[in-house]
XYZ file of C-alpha atoms in Angstrom:
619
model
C 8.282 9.538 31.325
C 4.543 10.395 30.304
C 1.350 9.108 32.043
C 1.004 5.069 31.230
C -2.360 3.072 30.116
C -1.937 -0.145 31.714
C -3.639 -3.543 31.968
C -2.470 -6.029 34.201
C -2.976 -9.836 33.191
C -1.821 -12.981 33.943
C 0.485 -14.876 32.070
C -2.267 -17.827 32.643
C -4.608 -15.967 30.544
C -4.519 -16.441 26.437
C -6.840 -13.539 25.729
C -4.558 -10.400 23.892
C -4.446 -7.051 24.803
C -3.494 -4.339 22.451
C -2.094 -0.886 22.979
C -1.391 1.686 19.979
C 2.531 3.166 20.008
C 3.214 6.609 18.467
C 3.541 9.842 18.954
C 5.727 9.559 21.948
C 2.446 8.370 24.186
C 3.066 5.417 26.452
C 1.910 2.432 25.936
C 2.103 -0.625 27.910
C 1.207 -4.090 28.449
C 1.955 -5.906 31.810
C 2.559 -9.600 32.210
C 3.128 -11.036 35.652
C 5.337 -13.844 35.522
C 5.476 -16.101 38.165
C 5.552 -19.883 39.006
C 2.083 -20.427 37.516
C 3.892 -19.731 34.465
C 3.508 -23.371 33.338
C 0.105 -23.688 33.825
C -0.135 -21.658 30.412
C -0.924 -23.907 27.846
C -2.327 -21.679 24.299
C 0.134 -19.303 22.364
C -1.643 -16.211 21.614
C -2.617 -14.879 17.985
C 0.069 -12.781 16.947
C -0.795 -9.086 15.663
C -0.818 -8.361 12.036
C 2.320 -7.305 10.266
C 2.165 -3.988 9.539
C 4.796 -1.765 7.794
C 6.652 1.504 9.385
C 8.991 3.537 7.508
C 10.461 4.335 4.164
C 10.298 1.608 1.790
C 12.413 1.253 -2.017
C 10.596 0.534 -4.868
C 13.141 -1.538 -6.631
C 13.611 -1.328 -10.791
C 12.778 -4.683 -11.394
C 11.235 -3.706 -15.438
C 15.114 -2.825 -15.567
C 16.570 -6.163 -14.690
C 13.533 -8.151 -16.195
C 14.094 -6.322 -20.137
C 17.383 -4.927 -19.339
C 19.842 -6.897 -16.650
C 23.374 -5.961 -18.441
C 25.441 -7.681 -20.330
C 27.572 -9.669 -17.642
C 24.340 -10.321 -15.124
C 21.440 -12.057 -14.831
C 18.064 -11.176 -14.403
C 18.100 -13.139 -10.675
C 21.814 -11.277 -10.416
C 20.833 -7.523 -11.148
C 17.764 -8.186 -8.558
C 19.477 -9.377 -6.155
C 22.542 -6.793 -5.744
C 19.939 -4.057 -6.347
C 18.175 -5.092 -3.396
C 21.361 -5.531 -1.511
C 22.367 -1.975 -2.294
C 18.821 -1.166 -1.287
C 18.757 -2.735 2.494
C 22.457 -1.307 2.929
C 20.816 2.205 2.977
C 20.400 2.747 7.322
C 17.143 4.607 6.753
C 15.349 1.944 4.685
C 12.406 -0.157 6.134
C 12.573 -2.879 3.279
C 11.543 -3.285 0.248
C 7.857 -2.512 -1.935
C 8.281 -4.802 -4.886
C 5.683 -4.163 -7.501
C 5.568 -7.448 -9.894
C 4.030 -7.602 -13.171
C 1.728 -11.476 -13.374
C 3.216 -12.055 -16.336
C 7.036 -11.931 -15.407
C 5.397 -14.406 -12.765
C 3.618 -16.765 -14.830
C 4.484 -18.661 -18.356
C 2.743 -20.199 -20.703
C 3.171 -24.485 -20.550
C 6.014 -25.185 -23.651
C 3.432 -28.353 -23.953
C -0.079 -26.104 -24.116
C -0.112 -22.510 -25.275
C -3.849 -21.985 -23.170
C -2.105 -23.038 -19.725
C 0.326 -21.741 -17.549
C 2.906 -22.503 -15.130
C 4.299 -20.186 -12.236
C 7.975 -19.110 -12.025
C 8.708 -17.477 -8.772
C 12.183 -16.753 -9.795
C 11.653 -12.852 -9.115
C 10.094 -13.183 -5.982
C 12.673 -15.818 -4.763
C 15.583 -13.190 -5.489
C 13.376 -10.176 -3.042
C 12.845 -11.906 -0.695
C 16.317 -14.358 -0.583
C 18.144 -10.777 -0.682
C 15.964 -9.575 2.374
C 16.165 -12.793 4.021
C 19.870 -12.902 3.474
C 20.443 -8.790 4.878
C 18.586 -10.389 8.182
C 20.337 -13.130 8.699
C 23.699 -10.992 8.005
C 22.257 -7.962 10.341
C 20.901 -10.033 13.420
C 21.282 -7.106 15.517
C 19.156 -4.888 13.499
C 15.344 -4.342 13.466
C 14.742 -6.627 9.935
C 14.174 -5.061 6.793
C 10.432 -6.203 5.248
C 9.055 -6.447 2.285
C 5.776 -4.673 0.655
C 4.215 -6.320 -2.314
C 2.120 -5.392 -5.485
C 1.065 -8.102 -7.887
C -0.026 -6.221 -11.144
C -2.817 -8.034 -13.511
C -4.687 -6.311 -16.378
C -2.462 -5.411 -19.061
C 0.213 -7.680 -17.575
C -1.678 -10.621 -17.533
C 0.466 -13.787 -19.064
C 0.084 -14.642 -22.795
C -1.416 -18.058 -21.927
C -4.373 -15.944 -19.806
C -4.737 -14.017 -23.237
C -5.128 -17.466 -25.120
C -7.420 -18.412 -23.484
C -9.813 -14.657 -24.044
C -11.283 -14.118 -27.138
C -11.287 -10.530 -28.283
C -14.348 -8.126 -28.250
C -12.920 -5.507 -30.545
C -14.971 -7.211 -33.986
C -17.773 -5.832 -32.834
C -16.353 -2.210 -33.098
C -16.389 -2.394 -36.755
C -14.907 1.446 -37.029
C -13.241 2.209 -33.532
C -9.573 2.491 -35.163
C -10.103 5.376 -37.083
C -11.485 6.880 -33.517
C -15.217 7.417 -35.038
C -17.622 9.265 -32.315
C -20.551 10.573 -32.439
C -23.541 12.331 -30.116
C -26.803 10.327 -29.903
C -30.386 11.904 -29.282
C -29.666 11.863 -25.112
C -26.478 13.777 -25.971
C -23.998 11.591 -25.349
C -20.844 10.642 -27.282
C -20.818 6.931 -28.070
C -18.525 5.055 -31.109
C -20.256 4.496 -34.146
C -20.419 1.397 -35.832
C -20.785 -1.189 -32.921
C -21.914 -4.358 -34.190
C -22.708 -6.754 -31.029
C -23.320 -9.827 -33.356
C -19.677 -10.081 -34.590
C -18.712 -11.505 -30.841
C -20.242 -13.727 -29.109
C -21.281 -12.340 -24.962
C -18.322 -14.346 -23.471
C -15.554 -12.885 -25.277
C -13.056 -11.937 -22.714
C -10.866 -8.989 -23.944
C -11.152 -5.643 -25.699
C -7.914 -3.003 -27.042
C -7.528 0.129 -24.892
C -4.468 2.240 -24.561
C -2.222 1.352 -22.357
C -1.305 4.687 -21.083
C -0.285 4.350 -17.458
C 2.976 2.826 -17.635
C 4.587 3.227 -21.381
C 6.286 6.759 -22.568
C 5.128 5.597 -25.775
C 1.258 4.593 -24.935
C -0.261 2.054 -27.535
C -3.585 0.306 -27.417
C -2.935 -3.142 -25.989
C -5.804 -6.027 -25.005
C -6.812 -5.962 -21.857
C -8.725 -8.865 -19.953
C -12.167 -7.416 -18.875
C -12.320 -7.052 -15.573
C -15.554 -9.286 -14.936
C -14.736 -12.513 -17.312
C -15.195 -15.765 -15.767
C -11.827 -16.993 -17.027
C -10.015 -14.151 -16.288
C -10.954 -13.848 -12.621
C -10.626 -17.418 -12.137
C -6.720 -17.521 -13.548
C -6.242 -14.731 -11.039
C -7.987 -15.992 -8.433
C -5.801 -19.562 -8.663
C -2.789 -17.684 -8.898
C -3.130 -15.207 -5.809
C -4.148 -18.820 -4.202
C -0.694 -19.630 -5.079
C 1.008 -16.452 -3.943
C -0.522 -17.394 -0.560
C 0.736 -21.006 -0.222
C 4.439 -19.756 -1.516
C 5.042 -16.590 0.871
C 1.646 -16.044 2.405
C 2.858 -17.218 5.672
C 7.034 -15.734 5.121
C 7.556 -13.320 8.211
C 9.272 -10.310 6.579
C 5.991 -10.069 4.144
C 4.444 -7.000 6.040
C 1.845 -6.162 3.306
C 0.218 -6.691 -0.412
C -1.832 -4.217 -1.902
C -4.968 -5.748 -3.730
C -5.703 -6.028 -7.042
C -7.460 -7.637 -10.125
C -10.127 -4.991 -11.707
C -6.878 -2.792 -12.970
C -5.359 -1.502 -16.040
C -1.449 -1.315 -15.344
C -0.889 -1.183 -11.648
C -2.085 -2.217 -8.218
C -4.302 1.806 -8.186
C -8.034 2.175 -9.260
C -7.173 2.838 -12.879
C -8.763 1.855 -15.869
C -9.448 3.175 -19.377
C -11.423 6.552 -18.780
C -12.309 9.793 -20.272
C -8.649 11.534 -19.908
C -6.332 8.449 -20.561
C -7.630 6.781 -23.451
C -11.199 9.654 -24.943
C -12.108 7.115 -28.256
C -11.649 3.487 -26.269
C -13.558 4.295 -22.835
C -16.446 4.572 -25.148
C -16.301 0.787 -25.577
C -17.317 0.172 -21.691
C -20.752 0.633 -22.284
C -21.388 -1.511 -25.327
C -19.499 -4.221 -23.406
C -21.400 -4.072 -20.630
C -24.549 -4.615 -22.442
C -22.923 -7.304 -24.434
C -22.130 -9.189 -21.453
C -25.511 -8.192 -19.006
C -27.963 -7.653 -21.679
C -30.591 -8.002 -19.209
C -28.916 -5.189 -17.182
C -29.192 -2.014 -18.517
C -28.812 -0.051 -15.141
C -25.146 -1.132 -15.455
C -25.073 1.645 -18.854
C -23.189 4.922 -17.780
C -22.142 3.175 -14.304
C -18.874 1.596 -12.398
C -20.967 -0.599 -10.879
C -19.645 -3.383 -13.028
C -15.826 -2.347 -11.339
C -16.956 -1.543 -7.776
C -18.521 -5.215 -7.478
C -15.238 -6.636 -8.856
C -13.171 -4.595 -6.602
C -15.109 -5.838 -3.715
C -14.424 -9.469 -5.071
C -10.921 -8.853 -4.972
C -11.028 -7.753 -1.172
C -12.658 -10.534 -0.465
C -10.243 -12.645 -1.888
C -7.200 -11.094 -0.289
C -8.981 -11.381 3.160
C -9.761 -14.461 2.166
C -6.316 -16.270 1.851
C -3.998 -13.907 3.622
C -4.185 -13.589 7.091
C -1.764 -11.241 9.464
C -0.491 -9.028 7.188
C -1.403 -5.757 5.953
C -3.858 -5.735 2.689
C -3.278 -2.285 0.715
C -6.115 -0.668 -1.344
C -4.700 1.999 -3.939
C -6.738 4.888 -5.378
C -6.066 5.984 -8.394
C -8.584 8.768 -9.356
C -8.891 6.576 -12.739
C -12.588 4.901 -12.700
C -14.178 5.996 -16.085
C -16.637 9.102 -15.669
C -19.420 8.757 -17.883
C -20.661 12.066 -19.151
C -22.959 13.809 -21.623
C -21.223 16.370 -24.276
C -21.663 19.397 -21.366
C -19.636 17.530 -19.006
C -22.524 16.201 -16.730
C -22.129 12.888 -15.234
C -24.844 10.607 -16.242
C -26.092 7.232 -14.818
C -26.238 6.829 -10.864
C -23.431 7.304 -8.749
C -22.963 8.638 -4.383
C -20.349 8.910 -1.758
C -21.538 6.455 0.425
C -22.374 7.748 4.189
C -19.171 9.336 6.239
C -17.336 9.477 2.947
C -17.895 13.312 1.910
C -14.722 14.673 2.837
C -13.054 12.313 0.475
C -14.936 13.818 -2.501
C -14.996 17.469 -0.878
C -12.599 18.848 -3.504
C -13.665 17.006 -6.585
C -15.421 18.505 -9.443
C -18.601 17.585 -10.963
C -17.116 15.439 -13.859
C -14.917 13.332 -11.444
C -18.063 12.918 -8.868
C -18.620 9.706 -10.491
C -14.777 8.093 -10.251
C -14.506 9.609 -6.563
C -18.204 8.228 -5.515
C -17.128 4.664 -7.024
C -13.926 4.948 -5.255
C -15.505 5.687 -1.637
C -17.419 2.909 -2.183
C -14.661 0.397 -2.423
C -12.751 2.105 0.021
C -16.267 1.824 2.644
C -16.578 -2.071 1.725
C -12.706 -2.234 2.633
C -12.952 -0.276 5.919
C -16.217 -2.340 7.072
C -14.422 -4.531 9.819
C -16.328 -7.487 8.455
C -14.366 -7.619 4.848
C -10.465 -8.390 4.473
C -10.347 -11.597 6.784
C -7.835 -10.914 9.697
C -5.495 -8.786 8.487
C -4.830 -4.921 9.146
C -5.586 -2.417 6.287
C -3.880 0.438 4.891
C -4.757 3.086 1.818
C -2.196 4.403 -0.275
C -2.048 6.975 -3.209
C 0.949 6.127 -5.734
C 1.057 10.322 -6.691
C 2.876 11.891 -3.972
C 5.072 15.224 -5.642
C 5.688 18.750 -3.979
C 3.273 20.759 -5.912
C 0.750 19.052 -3.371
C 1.506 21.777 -0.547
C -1.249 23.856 -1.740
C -3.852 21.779 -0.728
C -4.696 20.939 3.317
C -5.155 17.617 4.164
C -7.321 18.753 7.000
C -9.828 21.160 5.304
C -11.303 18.318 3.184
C -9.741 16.590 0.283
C -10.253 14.128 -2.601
C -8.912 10.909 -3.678
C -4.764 12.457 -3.681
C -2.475 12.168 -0.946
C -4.977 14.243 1.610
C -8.053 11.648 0.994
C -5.376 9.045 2.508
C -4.273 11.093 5.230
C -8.222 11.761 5.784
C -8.778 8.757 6.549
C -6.116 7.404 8.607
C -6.382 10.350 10.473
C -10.293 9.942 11.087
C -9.924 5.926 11.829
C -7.068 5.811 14.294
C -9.321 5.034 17.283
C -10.514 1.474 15.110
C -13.659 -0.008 15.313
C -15.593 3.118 15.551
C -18.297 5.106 13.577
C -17.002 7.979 10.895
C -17.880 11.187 11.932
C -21.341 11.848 11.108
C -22.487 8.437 10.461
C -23.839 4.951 12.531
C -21.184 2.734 10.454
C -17.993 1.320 12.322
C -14.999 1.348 10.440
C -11.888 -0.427 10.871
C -8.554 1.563 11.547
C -6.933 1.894 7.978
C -3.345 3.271 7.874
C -1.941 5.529 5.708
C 1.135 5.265 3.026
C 1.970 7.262 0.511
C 4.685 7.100 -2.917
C 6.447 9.297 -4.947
C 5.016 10.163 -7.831
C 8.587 10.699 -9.472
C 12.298 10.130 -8.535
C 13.606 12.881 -7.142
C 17.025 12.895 -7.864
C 16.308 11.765 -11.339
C 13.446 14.403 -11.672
C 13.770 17.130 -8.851
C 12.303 19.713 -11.713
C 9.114 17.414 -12.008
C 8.568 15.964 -8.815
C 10.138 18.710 -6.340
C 8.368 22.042 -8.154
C 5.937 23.183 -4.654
C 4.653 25.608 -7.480
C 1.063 25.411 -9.144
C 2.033 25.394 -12.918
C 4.621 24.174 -12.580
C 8.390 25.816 -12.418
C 10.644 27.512 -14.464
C 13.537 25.488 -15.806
C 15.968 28.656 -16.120
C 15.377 28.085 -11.800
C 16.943 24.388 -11.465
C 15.841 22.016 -8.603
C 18.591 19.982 -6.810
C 17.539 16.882 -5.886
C 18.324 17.630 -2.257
C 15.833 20.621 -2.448
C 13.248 18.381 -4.264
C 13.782 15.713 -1.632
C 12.921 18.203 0.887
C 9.738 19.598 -0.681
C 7.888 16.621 -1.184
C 8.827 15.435 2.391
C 6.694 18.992 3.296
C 3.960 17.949 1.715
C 3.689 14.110 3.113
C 4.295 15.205 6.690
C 1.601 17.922 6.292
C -1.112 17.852 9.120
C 1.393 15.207 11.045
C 3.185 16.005 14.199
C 6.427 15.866 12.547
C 5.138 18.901 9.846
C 6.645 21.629 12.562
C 10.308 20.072 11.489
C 9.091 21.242 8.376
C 7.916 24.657 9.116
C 4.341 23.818 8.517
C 1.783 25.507 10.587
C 0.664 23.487 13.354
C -3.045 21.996 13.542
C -4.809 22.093 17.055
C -5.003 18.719 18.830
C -4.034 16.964 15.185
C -3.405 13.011 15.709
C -2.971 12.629 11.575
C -0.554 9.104 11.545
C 1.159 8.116 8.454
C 3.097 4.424 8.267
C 4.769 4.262 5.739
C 6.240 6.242 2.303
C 7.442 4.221 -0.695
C 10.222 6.370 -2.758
C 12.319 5.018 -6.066
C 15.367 3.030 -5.979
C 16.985 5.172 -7.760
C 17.133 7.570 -5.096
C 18.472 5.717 -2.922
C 21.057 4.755 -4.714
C 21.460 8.617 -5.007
C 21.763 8.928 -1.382
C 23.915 5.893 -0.994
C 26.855 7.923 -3.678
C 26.573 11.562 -2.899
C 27.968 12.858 0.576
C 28.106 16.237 -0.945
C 24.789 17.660 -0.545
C 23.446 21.074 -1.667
C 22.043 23.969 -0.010
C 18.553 23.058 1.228
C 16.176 26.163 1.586
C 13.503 25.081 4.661
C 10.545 25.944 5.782
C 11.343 28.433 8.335
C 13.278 30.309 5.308
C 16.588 29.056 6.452
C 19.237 27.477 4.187
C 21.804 24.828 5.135
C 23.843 22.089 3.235
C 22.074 18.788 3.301
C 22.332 14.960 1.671
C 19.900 12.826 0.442
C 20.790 10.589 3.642
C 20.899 13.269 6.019
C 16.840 13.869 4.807
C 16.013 9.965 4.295
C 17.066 9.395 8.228
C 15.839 12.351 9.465
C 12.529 11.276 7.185
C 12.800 7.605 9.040
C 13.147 8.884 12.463
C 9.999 10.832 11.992
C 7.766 8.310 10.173
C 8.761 6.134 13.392
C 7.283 9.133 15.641
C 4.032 9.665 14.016
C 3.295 6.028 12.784
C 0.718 3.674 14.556
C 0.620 -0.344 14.696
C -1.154 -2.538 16.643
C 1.345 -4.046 19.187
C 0.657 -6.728 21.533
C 3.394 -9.108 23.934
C 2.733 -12.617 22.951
C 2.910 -15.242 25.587
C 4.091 -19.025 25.041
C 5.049 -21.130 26.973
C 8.156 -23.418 25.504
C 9.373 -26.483 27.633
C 9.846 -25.077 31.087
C 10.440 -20.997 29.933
C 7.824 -18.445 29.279
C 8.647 -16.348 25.627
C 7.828 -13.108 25.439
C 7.557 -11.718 21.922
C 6.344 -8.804 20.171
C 6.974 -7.181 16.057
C 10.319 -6.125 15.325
C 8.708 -3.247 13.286
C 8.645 -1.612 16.089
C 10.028 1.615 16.669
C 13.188 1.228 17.784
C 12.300 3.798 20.691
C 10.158 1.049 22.089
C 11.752 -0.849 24.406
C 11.276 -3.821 26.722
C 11.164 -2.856 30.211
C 10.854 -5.092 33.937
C 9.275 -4.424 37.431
C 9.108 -6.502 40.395
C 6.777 -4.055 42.299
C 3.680 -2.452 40.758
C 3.187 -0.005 43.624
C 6.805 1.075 42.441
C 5.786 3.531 39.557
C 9.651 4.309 38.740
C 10.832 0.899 39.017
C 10.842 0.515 35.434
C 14.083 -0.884 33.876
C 15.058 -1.994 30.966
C 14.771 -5.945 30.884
C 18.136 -7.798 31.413
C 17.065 -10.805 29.331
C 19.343 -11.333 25.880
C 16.734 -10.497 22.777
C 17.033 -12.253 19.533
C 15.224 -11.602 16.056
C 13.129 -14.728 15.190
C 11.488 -13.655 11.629
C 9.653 -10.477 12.134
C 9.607 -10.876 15.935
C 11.975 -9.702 18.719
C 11.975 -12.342 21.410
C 13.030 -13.131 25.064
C 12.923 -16.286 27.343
C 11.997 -16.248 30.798
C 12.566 -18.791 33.675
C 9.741 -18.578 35.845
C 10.584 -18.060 39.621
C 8.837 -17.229 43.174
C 10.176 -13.609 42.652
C 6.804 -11.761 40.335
C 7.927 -9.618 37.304
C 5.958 -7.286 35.540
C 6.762 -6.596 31.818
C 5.877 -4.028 29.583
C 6.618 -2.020 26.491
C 7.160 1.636 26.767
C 8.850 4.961 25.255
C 11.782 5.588 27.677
């Protein structure tokens, strides 16, 4: 057993004491427990959810538009996620919810709305109903995305009148250069609008095969904010408090998703244009807000502050995206004022000059986030929804952007919490890192498992076994678990990664085939492996190099003291009882029977003459 921090405290005391668990280090709290035992009186706050391991994006688009011919839309959901908690190596769930499957417009009043948490009900009664059925299991969680913008409901739209009159030529794409030598749209006619119209035709790019322009709610109107704001409010009252909710990833200023997206120079070249002449439409007086994102960075920051505002105790998830519009001149020069805010650098080490502007905004958000005085109580975590094998080529240690190596950046540089970035005065909270495939891998192992820059050659097919493996290269790059991977080791690296969210198609892959293929590693050695072979060797080692705050909660219940602490856990982590300090291998495990309550493992003690000492260690 390694070397143990300690703190000794009474069980009389109500003040917490918290102690990081990974990488194999001990970590322990000790509770003497005694006949003073009663004298407690307080519970203690209990530690944020936070979520470990692989999670399964669920197709819920499939059984919203498609559900089959003999099942329901609550059906299909429900024995999806079934099939997806069955899988041993699977965390929970990351259910990514479009508003408007959440929110319908009044049969009595087209411009008002009324909630249907039918899809949300079916997640979480499926994840409620695998823990009740699985008591003796660590219980599967849920992650969850709530996705405005384009997928605002139709009474929200109503409600918005649109801005696109006032581009009196925009559909036939017209552009032009003005004297500065920038391209703007020609024929824009501000008077045929009035400054509180509410919506404005972009392409919706991000999540159609076919991409068409579709209204989408501006990201600063009153009404729109408001609607959003109400309904989050709601979110919070329905599951806000439900104990297998681990985390929610924030949003509101967004195209298609939960990630930093919007309309910009690469997914939609003839519509971005339209930013700026909104912008002065609706801040006339403003005209430092021309060639800026300050107009999305202050709504981002609004939507932060809402999260932190009604959740508390969970995780709140901030998404980059690499997707905030870069306003340029014809030569490719950004324009307007834009920096990386202090500490922030290595984020935008790799970015070039005509995405300084997206990845400066970007940092920005994610410094507001990180500044322990924003997101209420709750933990924080970044994520970056692009995760594919081609990654490999890029260190996350030698400086990075806004991909999957700006997340592991900063987890890696925050783990101690509370503490200044390197280089700077300003303390940042600990944010943890999670990353998602960027494709499935059994369904596109030529796409999303090609390690090769340019991609590689069809005649040279993938299997999704080898794909599986290449991507799970580059996300446990620069972590302790990259040596299973045959990836160089990095001096004195403490990189920790929570979490990785993968398709459910995949593991519905894993679930069927127990045939495998022939896996070529890292160390240039091939062997047969499955899909589940990788996903629990994947789940063991996310366990290994993740980090949560952990704390034993003391409460005292009628005449027993309860000891409880988060099921999430590691399951390496165990409980373990001493009756003599000076006795330094007198550790045991504790006899006492442990039961799940919610997201909580618990024990109840009868207090006695006889002192124990608890804690919770690596064996």
């Amino acid at each position: 057993m390694s070397a143990a921090k300690s703190q000794i405290s009474s069980v009389r005391s109500t003040s917490r004491r918290v102690w990081r668990l990974k990488n194999g280090f001990l970590s322990v709290i000790i509770l003497s427990v005694g006949l003073g035992a009663p004298e407690l009186g307080l519970a203690q706050t209990s530690p944020s959810r936070q979520p470990v391991g692989i999670y399964a994006r669920p197709d819920i688009d499939g059984c919203v538009n498609n559900p089959g011919q003999d099942t329901s839309t609550d059906e299909c959901l429900s024995n999806q996620v079934a099939a997806l908690l069955s899988n041993p190596a699977i965390s929970g769930i990351s259910a990514f919810v479009n508003w408007s499957d959440l929110s319908m417009t009044s049969s009595t009043n087209s411009r008002a709305g009324t909630n249907d948490w039918s899809i949300l009900d079916d997640i979480f009664g499926a994840v409620a109903q695998w823990n009740a059925l699985n008591p003796t299991n660590t219980p599967k969680t849920i992650q969850l995305g709530l996705q405005p913008g384009f997928h605002a409901p139709q009474w929200v739209f109503n409600n918005l009148t649109n801005c696109d009159p006032m581009f009196l030529t925009n559909l036939e794409g017209a552009i032009a250069t003005n004297s500065q030598g920038t391209l703007v749209l020609v024929g824009v006619d501000p008077s045929k609008v009035t400054n509180t119209c509410g919506c404005a035709g972009f392409v919706e790019s991000e999540d159609k095969a076919n991409p068409t322009v579709l209204p989408l709610p501006l990201p600063w109107n009153s009404f729109y904010t408001n609607a959003w704001a109400a309904f989050i409010h709601a979110v919070a009252g329905r599951y806000g408090a439900n104990p297998f909710l681990v985390s929610l990833a924030v949003a509101g200023p967004t195209a298609s998703s939960c990630e930093m997206i919007l309309p910009n120079e690469n997914n939609d070249p003839t519509n971005y244009l339209k930013w700026n002449p909104l912008f002065a439409l609706a801040f006339p007086n403003d005209p430092s807000l021309t060639n800026s994102d300050t107009l999305f960075v202050q709504e981002w920051e609004e939507a932060i502050d809402l999260y932190g505002g009604v959740f508390s105790n969970l995780t709140l998830v901030v998404t980059t995206g690499t997707g905030l519009p870069n306003f340029l001149d014809t030569n490719g020069i950004p324009l307007g004022n834009y920096s990386v805010p202090p500490g922030f650098t290595p984020d935008c080490a790799e970015t070039n000059l005509a995405r300084i502007m997206d990845c400066a905004a970007e940092t920005t958000i994610l410094a507001y986030f990180a500044n322990p005085q924003h997101g209420g109580n709750n933990a924080k975590a970044t994520q970056e929804s692009g995760l594919g094998a081609v990654a490999i080529h890029i260190h996350p240690l030698g400086g990075g952007d806004l991909d999957a190596h700006g997340i592991k950046w900063l987890a890696q540089n925050t783990t101690s919490g509370s503490a200044p970035l390197p280089g700077t005065s300003n303390v940042v909270s600990r944010v943890l890192g999670g990353l998602q495939f960027d494709n499935s891998f059994s369904m596109n192992p030529q796409t999303e498992g090609c390690p090769q820059l340019g991609g590689c050659p069809t005649n040279d097919p993938i299997s999704p076994e080898q794909a599986f493996y290449n991507v799970l290269q580059v996300y446990f790059d620069g972590t302790p678990a990259g040596s299973n991977y045959g990836i160089p080791p990095i001096v004195s690296s403490n990189l920790p990664l929570n979490y990785v969210q993968i398709y459910a198609a995949d593991i519905l892959y894993a679930n069927t085939n127990s045939t495998g293929s022939l896996v070529m590693d890292g160390f240039g050695n091939a062997s047969n492996l499955t899909a589940q072979t990788e996903f629990n060797n994947a789940s063991f080692q996310i366990s290994e190099v993740a980090e949560l705050d952990l704390a034993l909660n003391v409460q005292m219940v009628d005449q027993t003291v309860q000891l409880s602490w988060l099921a999430t856990t590691p399951t390496a982590y165990q409980l373990q009882v001493n009756h003599k300090l000076s006795d330094a291998n007198g550790w045991t495990p504790a006899p006492q029977k442990q039961t799940f309550v919610g997201d909580y493992n618990q024990i109840s003690i009868i207090p006695s003459n006889s002192p124990a000492f608890f804690r919770l260690a690596t064996p």
